[in-house]
Coordinates of C-alpha atoms in Angstrom, one line a residue:
X276 CA 0.6 -21.3 -3.0
X277 CA -1.6 -19.6 -5.3
X278 CA 0.2 -19.9 -8.6
X279 CA -2.3 -17.8 -11.0
X280 CA -3.7 -14.6 -10.4
X281 CA -4.9 -11.0 -11.8
X282 CA -1.2 -9.9 -12.5
X283 CA 1.4 -9.3 -15.1
X284 CA 5.1 -10.4 -15.1
X285 CA 7.4 -7.3 -14.3
X286 CA 11.2 -7.3 -14.5
X287 CA 12.2 -7.5 -10.9
X288 CA 14.5 -4.4 -11.3
X289 CA 11.4 -2.3 -11.8
X290 CA 10.7 -2.3 -7.9
X291 CA 13.2 0.5 -7.0
X292 CA 10.7 2.6 -9.1
X293 CA 7.6 1.5 -7.4
X294 CA 9.7 2.0 -4.0
X295 CA 10.7 5.7 -4.8
X296 CA 7.2 6.0 -5.7
X297 CA 5.9 4.5 -2.5
X298 CA 8.2 6.6 -0.6
X299 CA 7.3 10.0 -1.9
X300 CA 3.2 9.2 -1.5
X301 CA 3.8 8.7 2.0
X302 CA 5.7 11.8 2.4
X303 CA 3.0 13.6 0.4
X304 CA 0.4 12.2 3.2
X305 CA 2.6 13.2 6.0
X306 CA 3.0 16.6 4.4
X307 CA -0.7 17.1 3.7
X308 CA -1.5 16.1 7.5
X309 CA 0.7 18.7 8.9
X310 CA -1.2 21.3 6.4
X311 CA -4.4 20.1 7.2
X312 CA -7.0 23.1 8.6
X313 CA -9.5 22.3 11.3
X314 CA -12.6 21.0 9.4
X315 CA -11.0 20.4 6.3
X316 CA -11.4 17.1 4.3
X317 CA -8.7 14.3 5.3
X318 CA -9.3 12.5 2.0
X319 CA -6.3 13.5 0.0
X320 CA -4.4 12.3 2.8
X321 CA -6.1 8.9 2.8
X322 CA -5.7 9.1 -0.9
X323 CA -2.0 9.1 -0.9
X324 CA -1.4 7.0 1.9
X325 CA -3.6 4.2 0.0
X326 CA -1.5 5.0 -3.2
X327 CA 2.0 4.5 -0.8
X328 CA 0.1 1.3 0.6
X329 CA -0.2 -0.1 -3.1
X330 CA 3.1 1.3 -4.3
X331 CA 5.1 -0.5 -1.3
X332 CA 3.0 -3.7 -2.1
X333 CA 3.9 -3.8 -5.6
X334 CA 7.5 -3.3 -4.8
X335 CA 7.5 -6.1 -2.7
X336 CA 5.4 -8.2 -5.3
X337 CA 7.7 -7.1 -8.2
X338 CA 11.3 -7.9 -6.1
X339 CA 10.2 -11.3 -5.0
X340 CA 7.9 -12.5 -7.3
X341 CA 8.3 -10.8 -10.4
X342 CA 4.8 -9.9 -10.7
X343 CA 2.8 -6.8 -10.6
X344 CA -1.4 -7.1 -9.0
X345 CA -3.1 -5.4 -12.4
X346 CA -6.9 -5.9 -12.3
X347 CA -8.3 -4.6 -8.6
X348 CA -6.1 -3.2 -5.7
X349 CA -8.2 -5.9 -3.4
X350 CA -6.2 -8.5 -5.3
X351 CA -2.8 -6.9 -3.8
X352 CA -2.7 -9.3 -0.9
X353 CA -3.4 -12.6 -3.1
X354 CA -0.3 -11.2 -4.9
X355 CA 1.9 -10.5 -1.8
X356 CA 1.0 -14.1 -0.7
X357 CA 2.2 -15.5 -3.7
X358 CA 5.1 -13.6 -3.9
X359 CA 6.6 -14.2 -0.3
X360 CA 4.1 -16.7 1.1
X361 CA 4.0 -17.0 4.8
X362 CA 5.9 -13.7 5.4
X363 CA 2.7 -12.1 4.2
X364 CA 1.0 -13.0 7.7
X365 CA -3.1 -12.8 8.1
X366 CA -2.5 -9.4 10.1
X367 CA -0.6 -7.9 7.4
X368 CA -3.6 -8.8 5.2
X369 CA -5.9 -7.4 7.7
X370 CA -3.8 -4.1 7.7
X371 CA -3.7 -4.1 3.6
X372 CA -7.7 -4.7 3.8
X373 CA -8.4 -2.0 6.2
X374 CA -6.1 0.8 4.3
X375 CA -7.5 -0.5 0.9
X376 CA -11.0 -0.4 2.2
X377 CA -10.6 3.5 2.2
X378 CA -9.8 4.2 -1.1
X379 CA -12.9 4.5 -3.1
X380 CA -14.7 6.6 -0.6
X381 CA -11.5 8.8 0.0
X382 CA -10.8 8.9 -3.8
X383 CA -14.3 9.1 -5.6
X384 CA -16.9 9.0 -2.5
X385 CA -18.8 12.4 -1.2
X386 CA -18.2 11.8 2.4
X387 CA -15.0 14.1 3.8
X388 CA -13.0 11.8 5.9
X389 CA -12.3 13.8 9.6
X390 CA -8.6 14.6 10.3
X391 CA -8.7 12.2 13.2
X392 CA -9.7 9.3 10.4
X393 CA -6.7 10.5 7.7
X394 CA -4.3 10.4 10.7
X395 CA -5.3 6.5 11.6
X396 CA -5.4 5.6 7.9
X397 CA -1.8 7.3 7.6
X398 CA -0.7 5.4 10.7
X399 CA -2.0 1.8 9.3
X400 CA 0.0 2.9 5.9
X401 CA 2.9 3.6 7.8
X402 CA 2.9 0.4 9.7
X403 CA 2.4 -1.4 6.3
X404 CA 5.5 0.8 4.9
X405 CA 7.5 -0.1 7.7
X406 CA 7.0 -3.7 7.0
X407 CA 7.4 -3.3 3.4
X408 CA 10.9 -1.7 4.1
X409 CA 12.2 -4.8 5.8
X410 CA 11.0 -7.3 3.6
X411 CA 12.6 -5.5 0.6
X412 CA 15.9 -5.0 2.9
X413 CA 16.0 -9.0 2.8
X414 CA 18.3 -10.6 0.6
X415 CA 16.4 -10.9 -2.8

């Protein structure tokens, strides 16, 4: 297991606040998807889905490792691996990478994602959220 990384120590109790934020971001993404007009940018949906994923990942790393990723969101997978070891599988890591890979273009880029593209990222985020919720339900 990795012993050092770009993270800071955080009181484990802070995981509850990150989980609340994660759930709120995911709900916001779902609400935006329900309101999207044909031809409109899906970027706000993707941005909320990415933020939800990051917050879910932080909730897990804080609860089980007492750490929060700080430098670059692409390091979240490394923090998860450190916090929970093999329970963070390559499948979860791949899903996380797909979601985080959309962050910069959706938040700062000049291309607009389609509704279908936003829906796909939201589905990935929902699957990541289901996994994180199950992890967070484990005895700690």
